[in-house]
Coordinates of C-alpha atoms in Angstrom, one line a residue:
Chain A
M1 CA -10.9 -7.6 -18.2
S2 CA -7.1 -7.4 -18.2
E3 CA -5.2 -6.6 -14.9
D4 CA -4.1 -3.3 -16.2
Q5 CA -7.5 -2.1 -17.0
R6 CA -8.6 -3.3 -13.5
D7 CA -5.9 -1.4 -11.9
S8 CA -6.4 1.7 -13.7
R9 CA -10.2 1.6 -12.8
S10 CA -9.5 1.2 -9.0
I11 CA -7.2 4.2 -9.2
Q12 CA -9.9 6.2 -11.2
S13 CA -12.5 5.4 -8.6
G14 CA -10.2 6.8 -5.9
R15 CA -10.6 3.6 -3.8
P16 CA -7.3 2.3 -2.5
T17 CA -6.7 -1.3 -3.1
V18 CA -7.4 -3.2 0.0
I19 CA -6.9 -6.7 -1.5
A20 CA -4.4 -7.8 -4.0
P21 CA -5.3 -7.1 -7.6
G22 CA -6.6 -10.0 -10.0
H23 CA -9.4 -11.2 -8.0
T24 CA -13.0 -11.6 -9.2
F25 CA -16.2 -12.4 -7.3
A26 CA -15.9 -16.0 -8.3
T27 CA -12.2 -16.3 -7.1
V28 CA -12.8 -14.7 -3.7
T29 CA -15.8 -16.8 -3.1
D30 CA -14.1 -20.1 -4.1
K31 CA -10.9 -19.4 -2.3
I32 CA -12.6 -18.6 1.0
S33 CA -15.1 -21.2 0.9
S34 CA -12.8 -24.0 -0.3
I35 CA -11.1 -23.8 3.1
V36 CA -14.3 -25.0 4.7
L37 CA -15.7 -27.2 2.0
T38 CA -12.4 -29.1 1.2
R39 CA -12.6 -33.0 1.8
R40 CA -9.0 -33.1 3.1
T41 CA -8.4 -31.4 6.4
P42 CA -4.7 -30.2 6.1
L43 CA -2.0 -31.3 8.6
F44 CA -1.2 -27.9 9.8
W45 CA -4.8 -27.6 11.0
F46 CA -4.4 -30.9 12.9
V47 CA -1.3 -30.2 14.8
P48 CA -2.4 -27.1 16.5
F49 CA -5.9 -28.6 17.0
L50 CA -4.5 -31.7 18.9
I51 CA -2.3 -29.4 21.1
A52 CA -5.3 -27.3 21.8
S53 CA -7.3 -30.4 22.6
G54 CA -4.6 -31.6 25.0
L55 CA -4.8 -28.1 26.8
L56 CA -8.5 -28.4 26.8
M57 CA -8.2 -31.7 28.7
V58 CA -5.8 -30.0 31.1
F59 CA -8.6 -27.4 31.6
L60 CA -11.3 -30.1 32.2
G61 CA -9.1 -31.8 34.8
A62 CA -8.1 -28.6 36.6
V63 CA -11.9 -27.5 36.7
G64 CA -13.1 -31.0 37.9
Y65 CA -10.6 -30.9 40.6
L66 CA -11.7 -27.4 41.6
F67 CA -15.3 -28.6 41.7
V68 CA -14.2 -31.3 44.0
R69 CA -11.9 -29.5 46.3
G70 CA -12.9 -25.8 46.1
V71 CA -11.1 -22.6 45.3
G72 CA -8.4 -23.5 48.0
I73 CA -6.5 -25.3 45.3
W74 CA -5.5 -22.0 43.9
G75 CA -3.0 -19.7 45.4
I76 CA -5.5 -17.3 46.6
R77 CA -5.1 -16.5 50.2
V78 CA -6.0 -13.5 52.5
P79 CA -5.3 -10.6 51.6
V80 CA -4.9 -11.5 47.8
M81 CA -8.2 -13.2 47.3
W82 CA -8.5 -12.2 43.6
G83 CA -5.2 -13.7 42.4
W84 CA -4.8 -15.2 39.0
A85 CA -8.5 -15.9 38.3
I86 CA -9.5 -12.2 38.1
T87 CA -6.2 -11.4 36.4
N88 CA -7.1 -14.0 33.6
F89 CA -10.7 -12.7 33.7
V90 CA -9.7 -9.1 33.0
W91 CA -7.1 -10.2 30.3
W92 CA -9.5 -12.4 28.4
I93 CA -12.3 -10.0 28.2
G94 CA -9.9 -7.2 27.1
I95 CA -8.8 -9.4 24.2
G96 CA -12.3 -9.7 23.0
H97 CA -12.6 -6.0 22.6
A98 CA -10.5 -5.7 19.6
G99 CA -12.9 -8.0 17.6
T100 CA -16.0 -5.7 18.4
L101 CA -13.8 -2.6 17.7
I102 CA -12.9 -4.1 14.3
S103 CA -16.5 -5.2 13.4
A104 CA -18.5 -2.3 14.8
I105 CA -16.4 0.8 15.2
L106 CA -14.6 0.4 12.2
L107 CA -17.8 -0.2 10.2
L108 CA -19.2 3.0 11.4
L109 CA -15.7 4.8 10.4
R110 CA -16.2 3.3 6.9
Q111 CA -12.8 1.6 7.3
S112 CA -13.3 -0.9 4.5
W113 CA -10.0 -2.7 5.0
R114 CA -11.7 -4.3 8.0
N115 CA -13.7 -6.5 5.8
S116 CA -11.2 -9.1 5.5
I117 CA -10.4 -9.5 9.3
N118 CA -13.7 -8.8 10.9
R119 CA -15.1 -12.3 10.8
F120 CA -12.3 -14.0 12.6
A121 CA -11.8 -11.1 14.9
E122 CA -15.4 -11.4 16.0
A123 CA -15.0 -15.2 16.5
M124 CA -12.0 -14.4 18.6
T125 CA -14.1 -12.0 20.7
L126 CA -16.8 -14.8 21.3
F127 CA -14.3 -17.4 22.4
A128 CA -12.4 -14.8 24.5
V129 CA -15.5 -13.6 26.2
A130 CA -16.3 -17.6 26.8
C131 CA -12.9 -17.9 28.5
A132 CA -13.2 -14.8 30.4
G133 CA -16.8 -15.5 31.8
M134 CA -15.6 -18.7 33.4
F135 CA -13.0 -17.2 35.6
P136 CA -15.5 -15.0 37.9
V137 CA -17.9 -18.0 37.9
L138 CA -15.2 -20.5 38.9
H139 CA -14.0 -18.1 41.4
L140 CA -17.3 -17.9 43.2
G141 CA -16.6 -20.9 45.5
R142 CA -19.7 -22.7 44.5
P143 CA -19.7 -22.2 40.8
W144 CA -23.0 -24.3 40.4
L145 CA -24.9 -21.6 42.1
F146 CA -23.8 -18.9 39.6
Y147 CA -27.3 -18.2 38.8
W148 CA -27.9 -16.5 42.2
L149 CA -26.1 -13.5 40.5
F150 CA -29.2 -12.9 38.4
P151 CA -32.4 -11.3 40.0
Y152 CA -35.2 -14.0 40.0
P153 CA -37.9 -14.8 42.5
N154 CA -36.6 -17.4 44.9
T155 CA -37.7 -19.0 48.0
M156 CA -34.7 -17.7 49.9
N157 CA -36.2 -14.3 49.4
I158 CA -32.8 -12.5 48.5
Q159 CA -31.9 -10.5 45.7
P160 CA -28.7 -9.1 44.1
Q161 CA -27.3 -5.9 45.3
F162 CA -27.6 -3.5 42.4
R163 CA -25.2 -0.9 43.9
S164 CA -22.4 -3.2 43.5
P165 CA -20.1 -3.1 40.5
L166 CA -19.8 -6.9 40.6
V167 CA -23.6 -7.2 39.7
W168 CA -23.0 -4.6 37.0
D169 CA -20.3 -6.9 35.7
V170 CA -22.7 -9.7 35.4
F171 CA -25.1 -7.7 33.2
A172 CA -22.3 -6.1 31.2
V173 CA -20.4 -9.2 30.4
S174 CA -23.5 -11.4 29.7
T175 CA -24.9 -8.6 27.3
Y176 CA -21.6 -8.4 25.6
A177 CA -21.6 -12.1 25.0
T178 CA -25.1 -12.2 23.8
V179 CA -24.8 -9.1 21.5
S180 CA -21.3 -10.3 20.1
A181 CA -22.8 -13.7 19.3
M182 CA -25.9 -12.1 17.6
F183 CA -23.8 -9.7 15.6
W184 CA -21.5 -12.5 14.5
F185 CA -24.3 -14.6 13.5
V186 CA -26.1 -12.0 11.4
G187 CA -22.8 -11.3 9.6
L188 CA -22.5 -15.0 8.9
I189 CA -26.0 -15.3 7.2
P190 CA -25.1 -14.4 3.6
D191 CA -21.9 -16.5 3.8
L192 CA -23.9 -19.4 5.1
A193 CA -26.1 -19.1 2.1
T194 CA -23.0 -19.3 -0.2
L195 CA -21.8 -22.4 1.4
R196 CA -25.2 -24.0 1.2
D197 CA -25.2 -23.3 -2.5
R198 CA -21.7 -24.6 -3.0
A199 CA -21.5 -27.5 -0.6
R200 CA -21.4 -31.0 -2.5
N201 CA -21.8 -33.1 0.6
R202 CA -25.5 -33.6 1.6
W203 CA -25.0 -33.2 5.2
A204 CA -23.1 -30.1 4.8
K205 CA -25.7 -28.6 2.4
A206 CA -28.5 -29.3 4.8
T207 CA -26.5 -27.9 7.8
Y208 CA -25.4 -24.6 6.1
G209 CA -29.2 -24.5 4.6
I210 CA -30.7 -24.6 8.0
L211 CA -28.3 -22.1 9.4
A212 CA -28.7 -19.8 6.3
M213 CA -32.5 -19.9 7.0
G214 CA -33.3 -19.3 3.4
W215 CA -31.4 -16.3 2.7
R216 CA -31.5 -15.7 -1.1
G217 CA -29.8 -12.3 -1.5
A218 CA -32.9 -10.3 -2.5
A219 CA -32.5 -6.5 -2.8
S220 CA -35.3 -5.8 -0.4
H221 CA -33.4 -8.1 2.2
W222 CA -30.0 -6.7 1.6
Q223 CA -31.4 -3.1 2.1
K224 CA -32.8 -4.2 5.5
Y225 CA -29.6 -6.1 6.3
E226 CA -27.3 -2.9 5.8
T227 CA -29.7 -1.0 8.1
A228 CA -29.5 -4.0 10.7
S229 CA -25.6 -4.2 10.4
L230 CA -25.3 -0.4 11.0
L231 CA -27.7 -0.4 13.9
L232 CA -25.9 -3.4 15.6
A233 CA -22.6 -1.7 15.1
G234 CA -24.0 1.5 16.6
L235 CA -25.3 -0.5 19.6
A236 CA -22.1 -2.6 20.1
T237 CA -19.9 0.5 20.1
P238 CA -21.1 2.0 23.3
L239 CA -21.6 -1.5 24.6
V240 CA -17.8 -2.4 24.2
L241 CA -16.8 0.8 25.8
S242 CA -19.0 0.2 28.6
V243 CA -18.0 -3.4 29.3
H244 CA -14.3 -2.7 30.3
T245 CA -15.5 0.5 32.0
V246 CA -17.6 -1.7 34.2
V247 CA -14.7 -4.0 34.7
S248 CA -12.5 -1.2 35.8
F249 CA -15.3 -0.3 38.3
D250 CA -14.7 -3.5 40.0
F251 CA -11.4 -2.1 41.1
T252 CA -12.0 1.8 41.0
V253 CA -15.1 1.7 43.4
A254 CA -13.0 -0.1 45.9
I255 CA -11.0 2.0 48.3
V256 CA -7.8 -0.1 47.9
P257 CA -4.7 2.2 47.2
G258 CA -3.7 2.0 43.6
W259 CA -7.3 1.1 42.7
H260 CA -9.4 4.0 43.7
S261 CA -8.8 6.2 40.6
T262 CA -10.8 8.0 37.9
I263 CA -8.1 7.3 35.2
F264 CA -9.1 3.5 35.1
P265 CA -11.9 3.3 32.7
P266 CA -10.3 4.9 29.8
Y267 CA -6.9 3.2 30.9
F268 CA -8.6 -0.1 30.8
V269 CA -10.4 0.4 27.5
A270 CA -7.3 1.3 25.8
G271 CA -5.5 -1.6 27.3
A272 CA -8.2 -3.9 26.2
I273 CA -7.9 -2.8 22.6
Y274 CA -4.1 -3.0 22.8
S275 CA -4.1 -6.6 23.8
G276 CA -7.0 -7.4 21.6
F277 CA -5.2 -6.3 18.5
A278 CA -2.2 -8.2 19.5
M279 CA -4.3 -11.4 19.6
V280 CA -5.7 -10.6 16.3
M281 CA -2.2 -10.4 14.9
V282 CA -1.1 -13.5 16.7
L283 CA -3.9 -15.4 14.9
A284 CA -3.8 -13.6 11.6
I285 CA -0.2 -13.9 10.9
P286 CA 0.1 -17.7 11.0
L287 CA -3.3 -18.0 9.4
R288 CA -2.6 -16.1 6.4
T289 CA 0.7 -18.0 5.8
M290 CA -0.8 -21.4 6.4
Y291 CA -3.9 -21.0 4.1
G292 CA -2.2 -18.7 1.6
L293 CA -4.3 -15.7 2.2
Q294 CA -1.8 -13.0 1.8
D295 CA -3.8 -11.4 -1.0
L296 CA -6.9 -11.0 1.2
I297 CA -5.2 -10.2 4.6
T298 CA -2.4 -7.9 3.0
M299 CA 0.5 -6.1 4.5
R300 CA -1.7 -3.1 4.6
H301 CA -4.0 -4.8 7.1
L302 CA -1.0 -5.7 9.3
D303 CA 0.4 -2.3 9.0
N304 CA -2.9 -0.8 10.0
M305 CA -3.3 -3.1 12.7
A306 CA 0.2 -2.3 14.1
K307 CA -0.6 1.3 14.1
V308 CA -3.7 0.8 16.1
M309 CA -1.6 -1.2 18.5
L310 CA 0.9 1.6 18.8
A311 CA -1.7 4.2 19.4
T312 CA -3.5 2.4 22.1
G313 CA -0.1 1.5 23.4
E314 CA 0.8 5.2 23.8
I315 CA -2.5 5.8 25.8
V316 CA -1.6 3.0 28.0
A317 CA 1.7 4.4 28.5
Y318 CA 0.2 7.9 29.3
S319 CA -2.0 6.1 31.9
Y320 CA 1.0 4.4 33.6
F321 CA 2.7 7.8 33.8
F322 CA -0.3 9.6 35.2
E323 CA -1.1 6.8 37.5
A324 CA 2.4 7.3 39.2
F325 CA 2.0 11.1 38.9
I326 CA -1.4 11.5 40.5
A327 CA -0.2 9.1 43.4
W328 CA 2.7 11.3 44.0
Y329 CA 0.8 14.6 43.6
S330 CA -2.0 13.5 45.8
G331 CA 0.4 13.6 48.8
K332 CA -1.5 10.7 50.4
P333 CA 1.0 8.2 52.0
F334 CA -0.9 5.2 51.1
E335 CA -1.2 5.9 47.4
M336 CA 2.3 6.9 47.3
Y337 CA 3.4 3.7 48.9
A338 CA 1.3 1.6 46.7
I339 CA 3.3 2.8 43.5
W340 CA 6.4 2.8 45.2
N341 CA 5.8 -0.8 46.4
R342 CA 5.1 -1.7 42.7
M343 CA 8.4 -0.3 41.5
T344 CA 10.7 -1.5 44.4
G345 CA 8.8 -4.0 46.5
P346 CA 8.9 -7.8 46.4
Y347 CA 7.0 -7.8 42.9
A348 CA 9.1 -5.1 41.3
P349 CA 10.4 -7.4 38.5
T350 CA 6.9 -8.0 37.3
Y351 CA 6.4 -4.2 37.1
W352 CA 9.5 -3.6 35.3
L353 CA 8.9 -6.4 32.9
L354 CA 5.4 -5.0 32.3
I355 CA 7.0 -1.5 31.5
F356 CA 9.3 -3.2 29.0
C357 CA 6.8 -5.3 27.3
N358 CA 4.1 -2.6 27.1
L359 CA 6.0 0.5 26.8
V360 CA 9.5 0.0 25.7
F361 CA 9.7 -2.9 23.2
P362 CA 6.6 -2.0 20.9
Q363 CA 8.0 1.6 20.4
L364 CA 10.0 -0.1 17.5
L365 CA 6.6 -0.2 15.6
W366 CA 7.1 3.6 14.8
L367 CA 9.6 2.4 12.1
K368 CA 8.0 1.1 9.0
K369 CA 10.7 -1.5 8.6
F370 CA 9.3 -3.3 11.9
R371 CA 5.7 -2.8 10.9
T372 CA 6.0 -4.7 7.5
N373 CA 8.1 -7.5 9.0
T374 CA 5.5 -10.3 9.8
L375 CA 7.8 -12.2 12.2
W376 CA 8.6 -8.9 14.2
L377 CA 4.9 -8.2 14.3
F378 CA 4.2 -11.6 15.7
I379 CA 6.8 -11.4 18.3
T380 CA 5.7 -7.8 19.3
S381 CA 2.2 -9.1 19.6
L382 CA 3.2 -12.0 21.9
D383 CA 5.1 -9.4 23.9
V384 CA 2.1 -7.2 24.2
L385 CA -0.2 -10.0 25.3
L386 CA 2.5 -10.8 28.0
G387 CA 2.6 -7.2 28.9
M388 CA -1.0 -6.9 29.4
W389 CA -1.5 -9.9 31.4
L390 CA 1.4 -8.6 33.8
E391 CA -0.5 -5.3 34.0
R392 CA -3.5 -7.0 35.4
Y393 CA -1.4 -9.1 37.7
V394 CA 0.2 -6.0 39.0
I395 CA -2.9 -4.1 39.5
I396 CA -4.4 -7.1 41.2
V397 CA -1.8 -8.9 43.3
V398 CA 0.6 -6.1 44.1
S399 CA -2.2 -3.7 45.1
L400 CA -3.9 -6.3 47.4
H401 CA -0.8 -7.7 49.0
R402 CA 0.0 -4.6 51.0
D403 CA -2.9 -2.4 51.9
F404 CA -3.5 0.0 54.8
L405 CA -2.4 -2.2 57.7
P406 CA 1.0 -4.0 57.8
S407 CA -0.6 -6.7 60.0
S408 CA -2.8 -7.7 57.0
W409 CA 0.0 -7.7 54.6
G410 CA 0.9 -11.0 52.8
M411 CA 2.4 -12.7 49.9
Y412 CA 0.8 -14.3 46.8
E413 CA 2.1 -17.3 44.9
P414 CA 0.2 -19.3 42.2
T415 CA -0.1 -22.9 42.5
I416 CA 0.0 -25.6 39.7
W417 CA -3.7 -25.4 39.5
D418 CA -3.7 -21.8 38.7
I419 CA -1.3 -22.4 35.9
A420 CA -3.3 -25.4 34.7
T421 CA -6.5 -23.4 34.6
F422 CA -5.1 -20.4 32.7
A423 CA -3.3 -22.6 30.3
G424 CA -6.4 -24.6 29.9
T425 CA -8.4 -21.7 28.8
I426 CA -5.9 -21.0 26.2
G427 CA -6.4 -24.5 24.9
L428 CA -10.3 -23.9 25.0
F429 CA -9.8 -20.7 23.1
L430 CA -7.6 -22.4 20.4
F431 CA -9.8 -25.5 20.3
L432 CA -12.8 -23.3 19.4
F433 CA -10.9 -21.1 17.2
F434 CA -9.7 -24.0 15.0
L435 CA -13.1 -25.7 14.9
F436 CA -14.4 -22.4 13.6
I437 CA -11.9 -21.9 10.8
R438 CA -12.5 -25.5 9.8
S439 CA -16.4 -25.2 9.7
L440 CA -17.2 -21.6 9.0
P441 CA -15.6 -19.1 6.5
M442 CA -12.9 -17.2 8.4
I443 CA -13.2 -14.2 6.2
S444 CA -16.4 -12.6 5.3
I445 CA -16.9 -13.4 1.6
F446 CA -19.7 -11.1 0.8
E447 CA -17.9 -8.1 2.4
V448 CA -14.7 -9.0 0.5
R449 CA -16.7 -9.0 -2.8
T450 CA -17.6 -5.3 -2.1
L451 CA -13.9 -4.5 -1.9
L452 CA -13.3 -5.6 -5.5
P453 CA -13.3 -2.8 -8.2
Q454 CA -15.9 -4.7 -10.2
A455 CA -18.4 -4.3 -7.4
E456 CA -18.9 -0.6 -8.2
V457 CA -21.9 0.2 -10.5
T458 CA -20.1 2.3 -13.4
E459 CA -22.1 4.0 -15.9
G460 CA -25.5 4.9 -17.1
V461 CA -27.4 4.4 -13.8
E462 CA -27.0 7.8 -12.1
K463 CA -29.5 10.4 -13.4
Chain B
M1 CA -53.0 -24.2 -20.7
R2 CA -49.5 -24.4 -19.2
T3 CA -48.9 -24.6 -15.4
P4 CA -48.7 -21.2 -13.7
I5 CA -45.4 -19.9 -12.8
F6 CA -43.9 -17.6 -10.2
G7 CA -42.3 -15.2 -12.5
L8 CA -39.5 -14.7 -15.0
M9 CA -36.0 -14.3 -14.1
A10 CA -33.0 -12.7 -16.0
E11 CA -29.4 -13.3 -15.3
F12 CA -26.7 -10.7 -15.6
E13 CA -22.9 -10.7 -15.3
N14 CA -22.1 -7.6 -13.2
P15 CA -23.8 -5.1 -11.0
T16 CA -23.9 -2.3 -13.5
A17 CA -25.9 -4.5 -15.9
L18 CA -28.3 -5.5 -12.9
A19 CA -28.7 -1.8 -11.9
A20 CA -29.5 -0.6 -15.4
A21 CA -31.9 -3.4 -16.0
A22 CA -33.8 -2.9 -12.6
R23 CA -34.2 0.8 -13.6
Q24 CA -35.6 0.0 -16.9
V25 CA -38.0 -2.6 -15.6
R26 CA -39.3 0.0 -13.2
E27 CA -39.8 2.4 -15.8
Q28 CA -41.7 0.1 -17.9
G29 CA -44.0 0.0 -14.9
Y30 CA -43.4 -3.2 -13.3
R31 CA -43.9 -3.1 -9.5
K32 CA -43.5 -6.8 -8.2
V33 CA -39.7 -6.9 -9.0
E34 CA -36.9 -8.2 -6.9
A35 CA -33.2 -8.2 -7.6
Y36 CA -30.9 -10.9 -6.3
S37 CA -27.2 -10.3 -5.8
P38 CA -24.2 -11.7 -3.9
F39 CA -23.8 -8.4 -1.9
A40 CA -25.7 -5.3 -1.3
I41 CA -25.9 -2.8 -4.2
E42 CA -27.1 0.7 -3.2
E43 CA -27.9 1.7 -7.0
V44 CA -30.1 -1.4 -7.3
N45 CA -32.1 -0.4 -4.1
E46 CA -32.5 3.1 -5.6
A47 CA -33.6 1.7 -9.0
L48 CA -36.2 -0.5 -7.2
G49 CA -37.4 2.3 -5.1
L50 CA -36.4 0.8 -1.7
H51 CA -35.6 3.7 0.5
H52 CA -37.0 3.2 3.8
N53 CA -37.7 0.3 6.2
R54 CA -39.3 0.1 9.7
L55 CA -36.3 -1.6 11.3
P56 CA -35.0 1.6 13.1
L57 CA -38.4 2.1 14.7
I58 CA -38.5 -1.5 16.0
V59 CA -35.0 -1.0 17.4
L60 CA -36.0 2.2 19.1
C61 CA -39.1 0.5 20.7
G62 CA -36.8 -2.4 21.9
G63 CA -34.3 0.0 23.5
I64 CA -37.0 2.0 25.2
L65 CA -38.5 -1.3 26.5
G66 CA -35.0 -2.5 27.7
G67 CA -34.3 0.7 29.4
L68 CA -37.6 0.7 31.2
T69 CA -37.3 -3.0 32.1
G70 CA -33.8 -2.4 33.6
Y71 CA -34.6 0.5 35.6
L72 CA -38.0 -0.6 36.8
M73 CA -36.7 -4.0 37.8
Q74 CA -33.9 -2.5 39.9
Y75 CA -36.3 0.0 41.6
Y76 CA -38.7 -2.7 42.4
I77 CA -36.0 -5.0 43.9
A78 CA -34.1 -2.4 45.7
V79 CA -37.0 -0.2 47.0
I80 CA -40.1 -2.6 47.2
N81 CA -39.1 -6.1 47.1
F82 CA -35.8 -6.3 49.0
P83 CA -34.9 -3.0 50.7
I84 CA -31.5 -3.0 52.5
N85 CA -30.3 0.0 54.3
I86 CA -26.5 0.3 53.8
G87 CA -24.8 3.2 55.7
G88 CA -28.1 5.2 55.3
R89 CA -27.9 5.5 51.6
P90 CA -31.2 6.0 49.9
L91 CA -33.0 2.8 48.8
H92 CA -33.7 4.6 45.4
S93 CA -30.1 5.4 44.7
W94 CA -30.5 5.9 41.0
P95 CA -27.0 6.8 39.8
S96 CA -25.9 3.2 40.6
F97 CA -28.9 1.8 38.6
I98 CA -27.7 3.7 35.4
I99 CA -25.2 0.9 34.4
I100 CA -27.8 -2.0 34.3
T101 CA -30.4 0.2 32.7
F102 CA -27.9 1.0 30.0
E103 CA -26.9 -2.6 29.4
L104 CA -30.4 -3.9 29.1
T105 CA -31.2 -1.0 26.8
I106 CA -28.5 -2.3 24.4
L107 CA -29.5 -5.9 25.0
F108 CA -33.0 -5.4 24.2
A109 CA -32.4 -3.1 21.1
A110 CA -29.8 -5.6 19.8
L111 CA -32.4 -8.5 20.2
A112 CA -35.0 -6.2 18.4
T113 CA -32.6 -5.6 15.6
V114 CA -32.0 -9.3 14.9
L115 CA -35.6 -10.5 15.3
G116 CA -36.8 -7.4 13.6
L117 CA -34.4 -8.2 10.6
L118 CA -35.5 -11.8 10.4
G119 CA -39.3 -10.7 10.8
L120 CA -39.2 -8.1 8.2
C121 CA -37.3 -10.4 5.8
G122 CA -39.6 -13.3 6.4
L123 CA -36.8 -15.5 7.5
P124 CA -36.5 -18.4 8.2
M125 CA -38.1 -19.4 5.1
P126 CA -37.8 -23.1 4.3
Y127 CA -38.9 -22.9 0.6
H128 CA -38.8 -20.2 -2.1
P129 CA -39.6 -20.8 -5.8
V130 CA -36.5 -18.8 -7.0
F131 CA -34.4 -21.7 -5.9
N132 CA -36.1 -23.7 -8.6
V133 CA -33.9 -22.0 -11.2
P134 CA -30.8 -24.2 -11.4
R135 CA -28.4 -21.3 -12.1
F136 CA -29.7 -19.5 -9.1
A137 CA -27.2 -21.1 -6.9
L138 CA -24.7 -18.5 -8.5
A139 CA -26.6 -15.6 -6.9
S140 CA -24.6 -16.2 -3.9
R141 CA -21.3 -16.4 -5.8
D142 CA -20.9 -14.0 -8.8
R143 CA -24.1 -13.7 -10.7
F144 CA -26.9 -11.1 -10.6
F145 CA -30.5 -11.8 -11.2
L146 CA -33.7 -9.8 -11.7
C147 CA -37.2 -11.5 -11.3
I148 CA -40.4 -10.0 -12.4
E149 CA -43.2 -11.9 -10.4
A150 CA -46.4 -13.3 -12.2
R151 CA -48.5 -11.3 -9.7
D152 CA -47.5 -8.0 -11.2
P153 CA -50.5 -6.6 -13.0
L154 CA -48.5 -5.9 -16.2
F155 CA -46.9 -9.5 -16.2
D156 CA -47.5 -11.4 -19.5
R157 CA -45.7 -14.6 -19.9
H158 CA -44.7 -13.9 -23.5
D159 CA -44.3 -10.1 -23.6
T160 CA -42.4 -9.9 -20.3
A161 CA -40.1 -12.6 -21.4
E162 CA -39.3 -10.6 -24.6
F163 CA -38.9 -7.4 -22.6
L164 CA -36.5 -9.0 -20.3
S165 CA -34.5 -10.5 -23.3
S166 CA -34.2 -7.0 -24.7
L167 CA -32.3 -5.9 -21.5
Q168 CA -29.3 -8.1 -22.8
P169 CA -29.2 -10.6 -20.1
R170 CA -27.2 -14.0 -20.1
E171 CA -30.4 -15.8 -20.2
V172 CA -34.1 -15.6 -19.2
S173 CA -35.8 -18.5 -17.4
E174 CA -39.2 -19.3 -16.0
V175 CA -39.5 -19.7 -12.4
A176 CA -41.6 -22.7 -11.4
H177 CA -43.7 -22.5 -8.3

């Protein structure tokens, strides 16, 4: 079929072209699977992988030292006992949310453009949750006793306190990690079968074969598979919204001024999706250039993601405004002071930098010129990631450092070990991510096939 | 007497041909028919009469079990096993039990979905005869296959092969056991 015919058919079917024209089932399959099945690992994969491995070593060193000396190596001192550890926890888990949003919520909304970005966005979710989950555990003081957080019969005869949001968090985050991993794996099964059938190397064939579990693309299996995808998406949707809501309960159930507010759950969820889409862009923009995937991850994808970022950014802006407004309107001196201290206190520069990063700078995305410039999108995404980290820093450190009694005021400063642990989790994240793009298809092959105009059954079947 | 076979398999080039062939095979009266494709095709499911499956019911049961587990676990621990009086609050303070009940509902339902899917599909399956057809490796790339199994009452090695050939496939091959 010539390209013109194919174009006119996709226009007739009323389906907007999501991926560039000219592809067939065979070409998308070969293009995506060849990234994994190639003999030669490209140099542009090795360089970031080595940097990530170096940072991973930093992480292992920092955590090893933490195990020896305890959490005192961090800058956490009374009254700011949460410091960077919980800031990083909230930041990482928020980043994960975009992956679930893309894979679950956009599936339910039938946004088929998501098909070429959902796989690596879900992988990003998994690795971000892995990084996030470590911080509260490392922050425990005796991290090797983390299993005390779960209810189990024990000789000490004690049990967790189910009225505490911190215990809710244990269940929310561990459920989220489990469900995300299962959703990701189920999505991988048909593509693992493709790799099994296409691999030349015996070991690769055996490994992908075991992982694919004998998937053979039978119609009766596909029908159940589609049901399972929709059900998992329907389960993951309320789950992802609940996870950051529960994280926000860690704050809002406490009586600390600046935390005790009903706006926190929606505000945290919007912020999570905001930073998550920024991370998807930070990963997608270099990847599509490096691997030449511009015809599968098109400008339309980047444009759509920029719009989601803009929308969630406006929700975040609204929340910042109402946080300040409600503090003033409440007439409570401690609430008013908490906001005033954020704006003019010793940490004022971080607050105003946060306002600039999250509210001011991304507004340029209203203009199509900036939404279609990949370099600009990349810079904006990094800016949003910084802004969202600062938001959690401001909420945690600035609220805790001055609460009710001036006698218990204090200042907080991170140590080199705080920085090493945080930089180390970025290393761990990138390390896992680069292993993923080398060993598994980073774009869902079978879902991209359904985006092709040829995938539609055209004539003679409907009766 | 030749060795018995698993069935006969026809290969098609596009989903439209597969859907049309599936419909004709069903109209001919064959029932033990399976289509193989690189992605889900709704029209093929309809042609083969695949409408419902039991997965939603399994997931519902998993969810209910998870919700009950979550709530009863918290009730047992907070009220019976390890009661603590905090500021005179009731031991059975149900509003604070809702979150974990919800999370375990989702967890059990999602586990039921994945295990139910694998169970209903009979996976993992280490061996299946269709893989004996050399060109079947393309079923996960760009080709579409239709297999009439030998256990179908209407199956006849010669007549069925001729009937499949009349559907204009790329080729018809025998599937060894």
